[in-house]
Coordinates of C-alpha atoms and ligand atoms in Angstrom, one line a residue:
M1 CA 4.5 5.8 -17.0
K2 CA 7.0 7.0 -15.3
K3 CA 10.1 8.4 -17.0
S4 CA 12.1 5.2 -16.0
G5 CA 9.2 3.2 -17.8
K6 CA 8.1 1.6 -14.6
M7 CA 4.5 1.4 -14.3
R8 CA 2.8 3.8 -11.7
I9 CA 0.3 2.3 -9.3
I10 CA -2.2 3.6 -7.5
V11 CA -3.8 1.9 -4.7
G12 CA -7.2 2.4 -3.2
N13 CA -8.0 1.5 0.6
W14 CA -11.7 1.7 1.2
K15 CA -11.0 0.7 5.0
M16 CA -14.3 -0.7 6.8
N17 CA -16.6 1.0 4.0
K18 CA -18.9 -0.5 1.5
A19 CA -21.3 -4.1 1.7
P20 CA -21.2 -6.0 -1.3
A21 CA -24.0 -4.5 -3.0
E22 CA -22.4 -0.8 -2.4
A23 CA -19.0 -2.0 -3.6
A24 CA -20.2 -3.4 -6.9
A25 CA -21.7 0.1 -7.7
L26 CA -18.8 2.0 -6.8
F27 CA -16.2 -0.7 -8.3
S28 CA -18.7 -0.2 -11.9
E29 CA -18.1 3.5 -11.7
I30 CA -14.5 3.3 -10.9
A31 CA -13.8 1.0 -13.9
S32 CA -16.0 2.8 -16.6
G33 CA -14.1 6.4 -15.6
L34 CA -10.6 4.9 -15.9
T35 CA -8.7 7.0 -18.8
S36 CA -5.6 6.8 -18.1
D37 CA -3.6 2.9 -19.2
C38 CA -0.1 3.9 -17.8
C39 CA -1.4 2.9 -14.1
R40 CA -2.1 -0.1 -12.0
V41 CA -5.3 0.4 -10.0
I42 CA -5.5 -1.8 -7.1
L43 CA -8.6 -1.8 -5.2
C44 CA -8.1 -3.2 -1.3
V45 CA -11.9 -3.5 -0.4
P46 CA -13.1 -5.3 3.2
F47 CA -13.5 -9.4 3.0
V48 CA -16.7 -9.5 2.5
D49 CA -16.8 -7.4 -0.9
L50 CA -13.5 -9.6 -2.1
L51 CA -15.7 -12.1 -3.9
T52 CA -18.1 -9.7 -5.6
V53 CA -15.1 -7.1 -7.0
A54 CA -13.0 -9.7 -8.1
N55 CA -15.5 -11.0 -9.7
L56 CA -16.5 -7.7 -11.5
A57 CA -12.8 -7.3 -11.7
A58 CA -12.1 -10.5 -14.2
D59 CA -13.0 -8.9 -17.3
T60 CA -10.7 -5.4 -16.4
E61 CA -7.4 -4.1 -15.8
I62 CA -7.9 -3.8 -12.1
C63 CA -6.4 -5.7 -9.3
I64 CA -8.2 -7.1 -6.0
G65 CA -6.5 -6.4 -3.0
A66 CA -7.2 -7.5 0.7
Q67 CA -6.7 -5.0 3.8
N68 CA -5.1 -7.7 5.8
C69 CA -4.3 -11.4 6.0
H70 CA -3.3 -14.3 8.5
F71 CA 0.7 -15.2 9.3
D72 CA -0.4 -18.9 8.7
N73 CA -2.2 -20.4 5.8
E74 CA -4.5 -23.0 8.0
G75 CA -5.8 -23.8 11.8
A76 CA -7.2 -22.8 14.6
Y77 CA -7.3 -19.2 13.9
T78 CA -10.9 -18.2 14.7
G79 CA -12.0 -14.9 12.9
E80 CA -8.7 -15.2 10.1
I81 CA -8.3 -15.4 6.6
S82 CA -5.2 -16.9 5.0
P83 CA -3.4 -15.6 2.0
A84 CA -3.8 -18.8 0.5
M85 CA -7.5 -18.8 0.8
L86 CA -7.4 -15.1 -1.1
N87 CA -5.2 -16.2 -3.5
N88 CA -8.1 -19.1 -4.3
I89 CA -10.6 -16.1 -4.8
G90 CA -8.4 -14.2 -7.2
V91 CA -7.4 -11.6 -5.1
N92 CA -3.7 -10.8 -6.0
H93 CA -2.4 -8.2 -3.3
V94 CA -2.5 -7.7 0.1
I95 CA -1.6 -4.3 2.2
L96 CA 0.1 -5.2 5.4
G97 CA 0.7 -3.6 8.3
H98 CA -1.3 -0.2 8.0
S99 CA -1.0 2.3 10.9
E100 CA -4.7 1.4 11.3
R101 CA -3.9 -2.3 11.9
R102 CA -1.1 -1.3 14.4
K103 CA -3.2 1.2 16.3
Y104 CA -6.2 -0.8 17.0
F105 CA -5.3 -4.6 16.7
G106 CA -1.4 -4.3 18.4
E107 CA 0.3 -5.4 15.4
T108 CA 4.0 -5.3 15.2
D109 CA 6.4 -5.2 12.7
E110 CA 7.0 -9.0 13.6
T111 CA 3.6 -10.3 13.2
T112 CA 3.9 -8.4 10.1
N113 CA 7.0 -9.5 8.8
K114 CA 5.6 -13.4 9.1
K115 CA 2.6 -11.9 7.1
V116 CA 4.7 -10.7 4.1
K117 CA 6.5 -13.6 3.8
L118 CA 3.7 -16.2 3.8
A119 CA 1.7 -13.7 1.4
I120 CA 4.7 -13.7 -1.1
A121 CA 4.9 -17.4 -0.9
S122 CA 1.3 -17.8 -1.3
G123 CA 1.0 -15.7 -4.5
L124 CA 0.3 -12.6 -3.4
T125 CA 1.9 -9.2 -3.6
P126 CA 2.4 -7.2 -0.4
I127 CA 2.0 -3.5 -0.4
V128 CA 3.9 -3.6 2.9
C129 CA 3.3 0.1 5.1
V130 CA 5.8 2.2 7.0
G131 CA 5.7 5.4 8.3
E132 CA 6.9 7.7 11.4
T133 CA 4.5 8.7 14.2
L134 CA 4.2 12.6 14.7
L135 CA 6.4 12.5 18.0
E136 CA 8.8 10.3 16.0
R137 CA 8.7 12.8 13.3
E138 CA 9.1 16.0 16.2
L139 CA 12.1 14.0 17.6
G140 CA 13.9 13.9 14.6
V141 CA 14.2 10.0 14.7
T142 CA 12.5 9.6 11.3
D143 CA 15.0 8.0 9.1
E144 CA 16.4 5.3 11.8
K145 CA 12.1 4.9 12.1
I146 CA 11.9 4.0 8.6
S147 CA 15.4 2.0 7.9
I148 CA 14.4 -0.1 11.1
Q149 CA 10.9 -0.7 10.1
I150 CA 11.9 -1.6 6.5
K151 CA 14.9 -4.5 8.3
K152 CA 12.1 -5.8 10.4
L153 CA 9.5 -6.1 7.7
L154 CA 11.7 -7.6 5.1
N155 CA 13.2 -10.1 7.6
G156 CA 13.7 -13.2 5.9
V157 CA 12.7 -11.9 2.3
L158 CA 15.1 -12.4 -0.6
T159 CA 16.1 -10.8 -3.5
P160 CA 13.6 -12.5 -6.3
Q161 CA 11.0 -12.1 -3.8
L162 CA 10.8 -8.3 -4.4
E163 CA 9.7 -8.1 -7.5
N164 CA 6.3 -8.8 -6.0
L165 CA 6.6 -6.3 -3.4
I166 CA 5.4 -3.0 -3.0
I167 CA 6.7 -0.3 -0.2
A168 CA 4.0 2.1 0.9
Y169 CA 5.4 5.3 2.9
E170 CA 2.5 6.6 5.3
P171 CA 3.5 8.9 7.7
V172 CA 1.0 8.1 10.6
W173 CA -0.2 11.5 11.3
A174 CA -1.2 11.7 7.6
V175 CA -3.5 8.8 7.5
G176 CA -6.6 10.1 7.4
S177 CA -6.0 13.7 8.8
G178 CA -6.4 16.0 6.0
R179 CA -2.4 16.9 7.0
C180 CA -0.2 15.9 4.0
I181 CA 3.5 15.2 3.4
E182 CA 5.7 18.4 2.2
H183 CA 7.3 17.9 -1.2
A184 CA 10.9 18.2 0.3
D185 CA 10.1 15.7 3.3
L186 CA 8.8 12.6 0.8
V187 CA 11.8 13.1 -1.5
H188 CA 14.2 12.6 1.7
V189 CA 12.5 10.1 3.3
C190 CA 12.3 8.3 -0.6
K191 CA 16.2 8.3 -0.2
V192 CA 16.3 7.0 3.1
I193 CA 13.7 4.0 2.1
R194 CA 16.0 3.3 -1.1
A195 CA 19.7 3.5 0.7
S196 CA 17.5 1.0 3.6
L197 CA 16.9 -1.7 0.4
S198 CA 20.1 -1.1 -1.3
S199 CA 21.8 -2.0 1.9
L200 CA 20.0 -5.2 2.0
Y201 CA 19.4 -6.0 -1.7
G202 CA 22.2 -4.1 -3.8
V203 CA 21.0 -0.6 -5.8
E204 CA 19.5 -2.3 -8.5
A205 CA 16.8 -4.4 -6.8
A206 CA 16.6 -1.7 -4.4
N207 CA 15.5 0.9 -7.5
N208 CA 12.9 -1.6 -9.4
V209 CA 11.1 -1.8 -6.0
P210 CA 7.8 0.2 -6.4
I211 CA 7.0 3.2 -3.7
L212 CA 3.8 4.6 -3.0
Y213 CA 3.2 8.0 -0.7
G214 CA 0.0 7.4 1.5
G215 CA -1.3 10.0 3.9
S216 CA -4.1 12.3 2.9
I217 CA -4.2 12.1 -0.9
N218 CA -6.6 14.1 -2.5
S219 CA -6.5 15.2 -6.4
Q220 CA -5.5 18.8 -5.8
N221 CA -1.8 17.6 -3.6
F222 CA -1.0 14.2 -5.6
T223 CA 0.1 15.5 -9.1
D224 CA 2.8 17.3 -7.2
L225 CA 4.1 14.6 -5.6
L226 CA 3.9 12.0 -8.5
S227 CA 6.2 14.2 -9.8
I228 CA 9.0 13.4 -7.7
D229 CA 11.3 10.5 -9.3
D230 CA 11.5 8.3 -6.3
I231 CA 7.5 7.7 -6.3
D232 CA 5.7 5.3 -8.3
G233 CA 2.2 6.1 -7.3
G234 CA -0.4 6.2 -4.0
L235 CA -1.9 4.8 -1.4
V236 CA -5.6 6.9 -1.2
G237 CA -7.8 6.2 1.9
G238 CA -10.4 8.4 2.1
A239 CA -10.2 9.6 -1.4
S240 CA -11.0 6.8 -3.0
L241 CA -14.0 6.3 -2.1
V242 CA -15.9 8.6 -3.9
A243 CA -15.4 7.4 -7.7
E244 CA -15.0 11.1 -9.1
E245 CA -12.1 11.9 -6.9
F246 CA -10.3 8.7 -6.8
L247 CA -10.9 8.9 -11.0
K248 CA -8.7 12.7 -10.9
I249 CA -5.8 10.9 -9.2
V250 CA -5.6 8.1 -11.0
N251 CA -6.1 9.5 -14.1
C252 CA -3.6 12.6 -13.6
T253 CA -0.9 9.7 -13.8
Ligands
PEP301 C1 -5.1 4.9 4.3 O1 -5.8 4.1 4.4 O2 -4.1 4.2 3.5 C2 -4.9 6.1 4.0 C3 -3.5 7.1 3.6 O3 -6.0 6.9 4.1 P1 -6.4 8.8 3.8 O4 -5.8 8.5 2.5 O5 -7.6 9.2 4.0 O6 -5.3 9.4 4.5

């Protein structure tokens, strides 16, 4: 638990890894090793694993999330999965706007914004990703990039709906690269995120939105980042695929 009394949140993003039997085994290893009860654990698994893992999670405190969803709840969208379908099988979170979806599948702030609104309306909590590229950081435009993304991604999201929303700050250059952000840089970007949220929704609502950091988190670097007041937890990719390492991250909260 944080000083503010807010629950910490650790999200595991398994990306495109683990077929259902492997997913069940990893889930069970994680579930049986959890010792921290002051942290919400959300496992975001591939679509084919959702039913298996959601069933296993039903008797635990672990929440299950998808890694994407569509911006409509039904229709002629071959190959897509809707927020309503996810909700129907016991999924309660969804990662939206991840940099890998933007890079490989052409997702934009506009399409992600539609998904964010429908996900909330369909009973899911979106984990909304923002983050600058390396070029943007080097050019010194990180702050502008983040505040514009927040405005575009949350366009049309109402103040009460912020209760069902998590922001994940994931610098694109840090995701999967082994390069983690510096403490002082993260402190600064968190302030930019809170200020952007405050300008849209007011200080109180803005302060209640959980902000996670994601980008090459491991059990060595995470404790320091977690000590930052504005950081409510982490979005963990690669390190969430190894139960022992993921548990070290969760259990240090
Ligand atoms: C991610 O997938 O969101 C992520 C942060 O990956 P990694 O931890 O591997 O950098």
